[in-house]
CSV table of C-alpha atoms in Angstrom, one decimal:
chain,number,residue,atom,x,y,z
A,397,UNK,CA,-6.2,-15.7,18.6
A,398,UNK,CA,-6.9,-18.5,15.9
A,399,UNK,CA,-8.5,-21.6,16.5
A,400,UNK,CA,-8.5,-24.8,14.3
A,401,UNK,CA,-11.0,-27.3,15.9
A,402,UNK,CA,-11.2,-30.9,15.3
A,403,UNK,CA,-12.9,-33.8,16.8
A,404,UNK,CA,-11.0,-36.7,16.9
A,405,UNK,CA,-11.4,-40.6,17.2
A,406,UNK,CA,-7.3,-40.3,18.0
A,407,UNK,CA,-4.5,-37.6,18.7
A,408,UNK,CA,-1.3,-38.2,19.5
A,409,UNK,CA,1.8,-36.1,19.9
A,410,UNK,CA,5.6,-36.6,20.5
A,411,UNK,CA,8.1,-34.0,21.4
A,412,UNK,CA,11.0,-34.3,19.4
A,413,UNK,CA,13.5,-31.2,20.7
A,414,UNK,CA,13.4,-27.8,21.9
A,415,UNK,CA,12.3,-24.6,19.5
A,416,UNK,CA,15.6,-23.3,18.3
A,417,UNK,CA,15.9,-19.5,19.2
A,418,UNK,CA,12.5,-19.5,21.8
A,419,UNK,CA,13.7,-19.0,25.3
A,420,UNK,CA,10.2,-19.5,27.1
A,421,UNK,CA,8.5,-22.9,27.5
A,422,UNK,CA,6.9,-25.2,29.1
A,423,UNK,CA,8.2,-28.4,31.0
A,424,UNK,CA,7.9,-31.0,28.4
A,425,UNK,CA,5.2,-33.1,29.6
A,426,UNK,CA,4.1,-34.8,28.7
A,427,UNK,CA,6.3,-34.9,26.5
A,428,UNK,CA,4.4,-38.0,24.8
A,429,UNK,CA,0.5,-38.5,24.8
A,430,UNK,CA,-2.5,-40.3,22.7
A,431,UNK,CA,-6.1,-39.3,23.7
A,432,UNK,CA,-9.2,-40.6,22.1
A,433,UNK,CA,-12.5,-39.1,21.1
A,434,UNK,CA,-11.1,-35.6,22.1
A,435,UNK,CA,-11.6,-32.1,20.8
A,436,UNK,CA,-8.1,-31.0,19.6
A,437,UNK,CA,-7.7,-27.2,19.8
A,438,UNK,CA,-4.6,-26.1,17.5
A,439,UNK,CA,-4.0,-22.3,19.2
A,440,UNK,CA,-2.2,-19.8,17.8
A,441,UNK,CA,-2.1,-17.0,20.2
A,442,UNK,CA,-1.3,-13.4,18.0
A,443,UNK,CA,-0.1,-9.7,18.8
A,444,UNK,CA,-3.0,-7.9,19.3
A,445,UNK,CA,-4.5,-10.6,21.6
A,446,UNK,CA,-2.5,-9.1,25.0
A,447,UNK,CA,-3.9,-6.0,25.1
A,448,UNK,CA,-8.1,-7.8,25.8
A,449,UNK,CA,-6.6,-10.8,26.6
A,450,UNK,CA,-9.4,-11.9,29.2
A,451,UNK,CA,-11.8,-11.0,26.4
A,452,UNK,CA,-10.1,-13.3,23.8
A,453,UNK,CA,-10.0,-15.7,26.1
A,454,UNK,CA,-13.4,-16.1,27.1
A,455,UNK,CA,-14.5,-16.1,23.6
A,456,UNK,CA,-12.5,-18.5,22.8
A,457,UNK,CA,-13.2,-20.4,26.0
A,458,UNK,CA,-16.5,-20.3,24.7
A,459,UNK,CA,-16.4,-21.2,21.1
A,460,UNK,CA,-14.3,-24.5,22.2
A,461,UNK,CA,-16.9,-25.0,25.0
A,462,UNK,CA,-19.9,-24.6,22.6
A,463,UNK,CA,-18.1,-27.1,20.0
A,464,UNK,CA,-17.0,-29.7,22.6
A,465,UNK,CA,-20.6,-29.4,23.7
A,466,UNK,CA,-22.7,-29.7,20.3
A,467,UNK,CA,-20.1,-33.1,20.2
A,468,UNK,CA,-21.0,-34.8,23.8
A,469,UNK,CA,-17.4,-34.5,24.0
A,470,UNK,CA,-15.6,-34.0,27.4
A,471,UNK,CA,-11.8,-34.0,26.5
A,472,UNK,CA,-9.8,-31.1,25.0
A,473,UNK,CA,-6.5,-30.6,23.9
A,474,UNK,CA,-4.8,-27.4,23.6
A,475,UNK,CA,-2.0,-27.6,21.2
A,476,UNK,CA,0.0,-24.6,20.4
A,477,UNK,CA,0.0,-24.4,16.7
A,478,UNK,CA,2.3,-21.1,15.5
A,479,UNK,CA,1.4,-21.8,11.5
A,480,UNK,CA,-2.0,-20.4,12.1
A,481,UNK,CA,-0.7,-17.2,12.1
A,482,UNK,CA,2.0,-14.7,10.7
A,483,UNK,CA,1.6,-12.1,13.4
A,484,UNK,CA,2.6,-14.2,16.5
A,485,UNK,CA,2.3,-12.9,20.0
A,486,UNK,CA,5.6,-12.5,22.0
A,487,UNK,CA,6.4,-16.4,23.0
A,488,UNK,CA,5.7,-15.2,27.2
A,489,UNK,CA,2.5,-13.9,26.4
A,490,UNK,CA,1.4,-16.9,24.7
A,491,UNK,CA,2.6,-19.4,27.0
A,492,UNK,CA,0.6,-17.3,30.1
A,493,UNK,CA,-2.6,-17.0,27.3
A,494,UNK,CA,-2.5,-20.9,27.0
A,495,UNK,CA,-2.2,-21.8,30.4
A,496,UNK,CA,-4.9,-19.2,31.5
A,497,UNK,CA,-6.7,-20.7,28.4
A,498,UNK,CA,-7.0,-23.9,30.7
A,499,UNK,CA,-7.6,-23.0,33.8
A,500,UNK,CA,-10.8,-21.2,32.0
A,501,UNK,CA,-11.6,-24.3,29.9
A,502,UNK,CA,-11.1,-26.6,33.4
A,503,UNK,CA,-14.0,-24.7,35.5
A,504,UNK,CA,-16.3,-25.0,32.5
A,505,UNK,CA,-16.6,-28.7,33.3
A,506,UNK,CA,-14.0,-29.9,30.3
A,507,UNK,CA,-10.6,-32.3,31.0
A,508,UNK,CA,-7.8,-30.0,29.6
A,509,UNK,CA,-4.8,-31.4,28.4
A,510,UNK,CA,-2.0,-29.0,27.4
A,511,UNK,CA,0.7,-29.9,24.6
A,512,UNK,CA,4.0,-28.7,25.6
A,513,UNK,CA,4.9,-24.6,24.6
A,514,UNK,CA,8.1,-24.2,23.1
A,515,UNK,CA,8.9,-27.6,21.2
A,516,UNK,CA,9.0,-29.0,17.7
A,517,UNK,CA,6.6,-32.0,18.0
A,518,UNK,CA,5.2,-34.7,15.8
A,519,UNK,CA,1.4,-35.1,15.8
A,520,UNK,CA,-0.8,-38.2,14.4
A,521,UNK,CA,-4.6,-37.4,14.7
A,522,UNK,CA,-7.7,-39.4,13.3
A,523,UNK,CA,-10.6,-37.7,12.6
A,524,UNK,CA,-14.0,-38.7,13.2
A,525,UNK,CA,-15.0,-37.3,9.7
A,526,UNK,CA,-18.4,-36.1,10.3
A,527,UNK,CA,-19.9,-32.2,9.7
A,528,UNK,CA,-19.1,-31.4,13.0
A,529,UNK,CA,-15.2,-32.6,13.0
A,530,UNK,CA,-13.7,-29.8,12.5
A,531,UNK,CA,-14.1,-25.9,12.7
A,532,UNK,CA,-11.9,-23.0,12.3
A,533,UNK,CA,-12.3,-19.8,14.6
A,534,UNK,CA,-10.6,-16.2,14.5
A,535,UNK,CA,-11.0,-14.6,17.6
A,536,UNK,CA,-10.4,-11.4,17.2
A,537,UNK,CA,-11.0,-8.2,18.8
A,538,UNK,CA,-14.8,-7.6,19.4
A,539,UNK,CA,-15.9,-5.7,16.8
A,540,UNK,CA,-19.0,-4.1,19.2
């Protein structure tokens, strides 16, 4: 799994149409938000992630806990982001990753709000532009 963290002042995100050739997704909603001073989680879930996938998970449940934290910062939103990546997890398994990804993310104390899987969107996001604005994780399989 990849991570691309970023706090910022504004995020906003509009879906445009479905992914051609992807057969699983999400509902589309929203299919239009704008959240401020929110921790914006582009995901990219990969193939070797299913086979630990509670362990990738929790990590990176906790590396997006740990930055939200060091930023006072209470809102996150996952946004799947494919272009991290060019080994891609099948489209099902990502979708469940995400959506487990939440519910982990939710019972840490954090408001979780999930872009839509399985859509071309638009995005507009403002950065705070400080040190801790934005971080990128790879979280891989544990190398212990």
């Amino acid at each position: 799994m990849k991570l691309l963290l970023i706090h910022a002042e504004r995020f906003w995100w509009r879906v445009r149409e479905a992914a051609r050739g992807l057969r699983v997704r999400d509902e589309p909603e929203p299919a239009e938000a704008e959240l401020a001073d929110v921790v914006v989680a582009f995901t990219c879930v990969e193939e070797g992630d299913a086979a630990s996938l509670s362990d990738v998970l929790a990590r990176a449940a906790d590396a997006i806990a740990e930055f939200a934290g060091r930023l006072g910062c209470k809102n996150v939103v996952l946004y799947p982001y494919a272009h991290l990546s060019t080994h891609l997890a099948r489209p099902d398994v990502a979708l469940t990753a995400l959506k487990e990804l939440q519910s982990i993310l939710e019972t840490r104390g954090l408001v979780v709000t999930r872009s839509p899987f399985g859509y071309y969107k638009e995005f507009m996001l403002h950065c705070k532009g400080h040190p801790l604005s934005e971080a990128f994780r790879d979280i891989g399989k544990s190398t212990s």
